[in-house]
Amino acid sequence: MRSFVTLIDSLASELADALPADAIARVLERSGYLRALDAEGTPEAETRLENLRELLVGAEDFAAANAGESDGRSPLEQFLDQVALVSDLDSAELRHDRVSLMTVHSAKGLEFKVVYVVGLEEGVLPHQASSRDPRSIEEERRLCYVAMTRAMERLALTWAHERRRYGSRSFGTPSRFLAEIPPALVERLGAPGWEQARDDSPAYDYSYDQSRSARASGAADEGGVTRGMRVRHPIFGYGSVLEVIGSGPGQALRIRFDRAGVKKIIVRYANLELG
């Protein structure tokens, strides 16, 4: 905390008269955020880098459009005031004759008679990056609660058996948050993979995913995946197989991914593409 406060105090004095783009670039460099994203090397990190590049372009455009204008505030203060006051919802047309599409964060504070929360799958909500951190899971659970409580009269929660992510096909399993909803409050429609447990609490039938995962595992057992082979993971990207561990449903692979480093994954859940 002390080093963080020192950094903020130092930047505050350095950037008082800086142009917005220069100030943002210096913060990104001094904080180490750019280096951290670059080292992460995931599609999500690349998306964040693209967003930061767009932010820099926007700051440069703002400075050019407001050159020579002064109201007693620095260019940086003017830019921050503008971006703090403007959001997508400021220009949104929330009408009754159309569907409003928004993120959970954007929906905070709003209410609608009918709400659809989509993508309630493991790896989406909760996000895959949060799956191993209890604190991150709690934050994801809170976001799910925010999304659900936007509904005034009717709430629909959906998940997809199959979808395309990052250019490849993946097979989903229902979000753990669905199992936490009292079954008496839920009417299940069109979800054959979500079955009711004997103790009257929601449970999941993973046979849909396992039938497909078994094919991937079988391919590995039959020589489909071997040491040195190039594969592609929907999240980690391309990599080379270092080791094939075991056989059958629990078979695992150690893979050195080009950008994400060495990972150990279970074949049946990996949705790998060969080549």
Short mmCIF file of C-alpha atoms in Angstrom, two decimals, residues 37-228:
data_model
loop_
_atom_site.label_atom_id
_atom_site.label_comp_id
_atom_site.label_asym_id
_atom_site.label_seq_id
_atom_site.Cartn_x
_atom_site.Cartn_y
_atom_site.Cartn_z
CA LEU A 37 -1.12 -7.55 -19.85
CA ASP A 38 1.58 -8.28 -22.39
CA ALA A 39 3.03 -11.02 -20.19
CA GLU A 40 -0.41 -12.56 -19.64
CA GLY A 41 -0.74 -13.19 -23.35
CA THR A 42 -4.40 -14.26 -23.32
CA PRO A 43 -7.21 -13.15 -25.67
CA GLU A 44 -8.75 -11.24 -22.76
CA ALA A 45 -5.47 -9.41 -22.13
CA GLU A 46 -5.20 -8.53 -25.82
CA THR A 47 -8.73 -7.12 -25.72
CA ARG A 48 -7.77 -4.94 -22.76
CA LEU A 49 -4.68 -3.73 -24.62
CA GLU A 50 -6.84 -2.79 -27.60
CA ASN A 51 -9.18 -0.89 -25.28
CA LEU A 52 -6.23 1.03 -23.82
CA ARG A 53 -5.00 1.90 -27.30
CA GLU A 54 -8.46 3.25 -28.12
CA LEU A 55 -8.40 5.27 -24.91
CA LEU A 56 -5.10 6.85 -25.96
CA VAL A 57 -6.52 7.68 -29.39
CA GLY A 58 -9.57 9.23 -27.76
CA ALA A 59 -7.38 11.33 -25.48
CA GLU A 60 -5.35 12.57 -28.45
CA ASP A 61 -8.53 13.46 -30.36
CA PHE A 62 -9.89 15.32 -27.34
CA ALA A 63 -6.70 17.37 -26.97
CA ALA A 64 -6.72 18.26 -30.68
CA ALA A 65 -10.39 19.28 -30.60
CA ASN A 66 -9.95 21.45 -27.50
CA ALA A 67 -6.55 22.98 -28.26
CA GLY A 68 -6.32 26.58 -27.05
CA GLU A 69 -9.50 26.39 -24.99
CA SER A 70 -9.21 26.98 -21.27
CA ASP A 71 -11.76 27.36 -18.47
CA GLY A 72 -9.28 27.33 -15.62
CA ARG A 73 -8.86 23.56 -15.68
CA SER A 74 -5.90 21.66 -17.13
CA PRO A 75 -6.42 19.62 -20.33
CA LEU A 76 -6.20 16.46 -18.24
CA GLU A 77 -8.89 17.69 -15.84
CA GLN A 78 -11.16 18.60 -18.77
CA PHE A 79 -10.68 15.16 -20.33
CA LEU A 80 -11.32 13.31 -17.07
CA ASP A 81 -14.45 15.35 -16.41
CA GLN A 82 -15.77 14.43 -19.83
CA VAL A 83 -15.12 10.69 -19.66
CA ALA A 84 -16.40 10.48 -16.08
CA LEU A 85 -19.74 12.01 -17.07
CA VAL A 86 -20.34 10.13 -20.32
CA SER A 87 -21.36 6.50 -20.55
CA ASP A 88 -23.13 4.33 -23.12
CA LEU A 89 -26.38 4.72 -21.19
CA ASP A 90 -26.30 8.52 -21.58
CA SER A 91 -27.06 8.11 -25.28
CA ALA A 92 -29.11 4.92 -25.01
CA GLU A 93 -32.71 4.87 -26.18
CA LEU A 94 -34.44 2.66 -23.62
CA ARG A 95 -37.76 2.20 -25.41
CA HIS A 96 -40.59 -0.25 -24.93
CA ASP A 97 -40.71 -1.35 -28.58
CA ARG A 98 -37.22 -2.83 -28.74
CA VAL A 99 -34.71 -4.94 -26.84
CA SER A 100 -31.93 -3.15 -24.94
CA LEU A 101 -28.65 -5.07 -25.01
CA MET A 102 -26.13 -4.18 -22.29
CA THR A 103 -23.49 -5.56 -19.95
CA VAL A 104 -24.24 -6.33 -16.32
CA HIS A 105 -22.12 -3.36 -15.24
CA SER A 106 -24.06 -0.99 -17.50
CA ALA A 107 -27.36 -2.29 -16.16
CA LYS A 108 -26.62 -1.30 -12.55
CA GLY A 109 -29.32 0.97 -11.18
CA LEU A 110 -31.78 0.15 -13.98
CA GLU A 111 -34.90 -2.01 -13.90
CA PHE A 112 -36.92 -3.67 -16.65
CA LYS A 113 -40.14 -5.65 -16.64
CA VAL A 114 -38.47 -8.57 -18.44
CA VAL A 115 -34.75 -9.43 -18.30
CA TYR A 116 -32.78 -12.14 -20.10
CA VAL A 117 -29.38 -13.02 -18.62
CA VAL A 118 -27.46 -14.97 -21.26
CA GLY A 119 -24.25 -16.99 -21.12
CA LEU A 120 -24.74 -18.58 -17.70
CA GLU A 121 -22.05 -21.19 -18.31
CA GLU A 122 -18.90 -22.18 -16.49
CA GLY A 123 -16.11 -20.13 -18.04
CA VAL A 124 -18.47 -17.30 -19.02
CA LEU A 125 -20.31 -16.46 -15.78
CA PRO A 126 -18.39 -17.18 -13.67
CA HIS A 127 -15.53 -16.23 -15.95
CA GLN A 128 -12.81 -18.83 -16.45
CA ALA A 129 -10.17 -16.47 -15.04
CA SER A 130 -12.08 -16.40 -11.73
CA SER A 131 -12.78 -20.11 -11.36
CA ARG A 132 -9.87 -20.92 -9.01
CA ASP A 133 -10.04 -17.85 -6.77
CA PRO A 134 -12.79 -17.87 -4.09
CA ARG A 135 -12.76 -14.08 -3.84
CA SER A 136 -13.13 -13.70 -7.60
CA ILE A 137 -15.98 -16.22 -7.59
CA GLU A 138 -17.75 -14.13 -4.96
CA GLU A 139 -17.42 -11.07 -7.21
CA GLU A 140 -18.81 -13.05 -10.14
CA ARG A 141 -21.68 -14.24 -7.92
CA ARG A 142 -22.40 -10.64 -6.96
CA LEU A 143 -22.50 -9.62 -10.64
CA CYS A 144 -24.91 -12.46 -11.36
CA TYR A 145 -27.12 -11.22 -8.51
CA VAL A 146 -27.02 -7.69 -9.95
CA ALA A 147 -28.09 -9.00 -13.36
CA MET A 148 -30.94 -11.07 -11.93
CA THR A 149 -32.32 -8.26 -9.78
CA ARG A 150 -32.74 -5.96 -12.78
CA ALA A 151 -35.98 -7.86 -13.52
CA MET A 152 -39.22 -6.42 -12.14
CA GLU A 153 -41.66 -9.12 -13.34
CA ARG A 154 -39.99 -11.90 -15.33
CA LEU A 155 -36.43 -13.21 -15.44
CA ALA A 156 -35.00 -15.68 -17.98
CA LEU A 157 -31.60 -17.28 -17.37
CA THR A 158 -30.04 -19.06 -20.34
CA TRP A 159 -26.98 -21.15 -21.10
CA ALA A 160 -25.75 -22.73 -24.33
CA HIS A 161 -24.79 -26.37 -24.82
CA GLU A 162 -22.50 -25.28 -27.64
CA ARG A 163 -21.04 -21.98 -28.82
CA ARG A 164 -18.15 -20.55 -30.79
CA ARG A 165 -15.57 -18.66 -28.73
CA TYR A 166 -12.32 -17.19 -29.99
CA GLY A 167 -12.89 -18.80 -33.37
CA SER A 168 -13.45 -22.37 -32.17
CA ARG A 169 -16.37 -24.47 -31.00
CA SER A 170 -16.75 -25.19 -27.30
CA PHE A 171 -19.25 -27.21 -25.27
CA GLY A 172 -20.55 -25.57 -22.11
CA THR A 173 -21.77 -26.72 -18.73
CA PRO A 174 -24.34 -24.76 -16.71
CA SER A 175 -23.07 -22.09 -14.37
CA ARG A 176 -22.76 -23.13 -10.74
CA PHE A 177 -24.92 -20.11 -9.89
CA LEU A 178 -27.95 -21.81 -11.44
CA ALA A 179 -27.70 -24.57 -8.81
CA GLU A 180 -27.92 -21.98 -6.05
CA ILE A 181 -31.39 -20.79 -7.04
CA PRO A 182 -34.22 -22.37 -4.99
CA PRO A 183 -35.82 -24.94 -7.32
CA ALA A 184 -39.32 -23.85 -6.30
CA LEU A 185 -38.67 -20.50 -7.96
CA VAL A 186 -37.49 -21.92 -11.28
CA GLU A 187 -39.39 -23.15 -14.32
CA ARG A 188 -36.95 -25.04 -16.57
CA LEU A 189 -37.55 -24.77 -20.30
CA GLY A 190 -35.56 -26.33 -23.14
CA ALA A 191 -32.63 -27.47 -20.98
CA PRO A 192 -32.41 -31.27 -21.14
CA GLY A 193 -28.94 -31.21 -19.56
CA TRP A 194 -30.17 -29.63 -16.31
CA GLU A 195 -31.82 -32.34 -14.26
CA GLN A 196 -33.43 -32.40 -10.83
CA ALA A 197 -31.59 -34.22 -8.06
CA ARG A 198 -33.33 -36.60 -5.66
CA ASP A 199 -32.90 -34.22 -2.73
CA ASP A 200 -34.97 -31.67 -4.68
CA SER A 201 -32.01 -29.34 -5.25
CA PRO A 202 -30.78 -28.47 -8.75
CA ALA A 203 -28.08 -30.68 -10.20
CA TYR A 204 -26.54 -31.07 -13.64
CA ASP A 205 -26.38 -33.98 -16.04
CA TYR A 206 -23.05 -33.58 -17.81
CA SER A 207 -23.61 -36.42 -20.28
CA TYR A 208 -23.95 -33.95 -23.17
CA ASP A 209 -20.47 -32.60 -22.65
CA GLN A 210 -18.92 -35.90 -21.66
CA SER A 211 -20.08 -37.60 -24.84
CA ARG A 212 -18.09 -35.08 -26.84
CA SER A 213 -15.17 -34.99 -24.44
CA ALA A 214 -14.94 -38.77 -24.61
CA ARG A 215 -14.29 -38.48 -28.34
CA ALA A 216 -11.38 -36.14 -27.66
CA SER A 217 -10.03 -38.49 -24.99
CA GLY A 218 -10.44 -41.46 -27.28
CA ALA A 219 -8.56 -39.70 -30.04
CA ALA A 220 -5.66 -39.17 -27.63
CA ASP A 221 -5.68 -42.81 -26.54
CA GLU A 222 -5.62 -43.95 -30.15
CA GLY A 223 -2.63 -41.79 -31.00
CA GLY A 224 -4.60 -38.71 -32.02
CA VAL A 225 -2.60 -36.57 -29.59
CA THR A 226 1.08 -37.36 -29.16
CA ARG A 227 4.16 -35.68 -27.77
CA GLY A 228 5.37 -32.85 -29.97
#
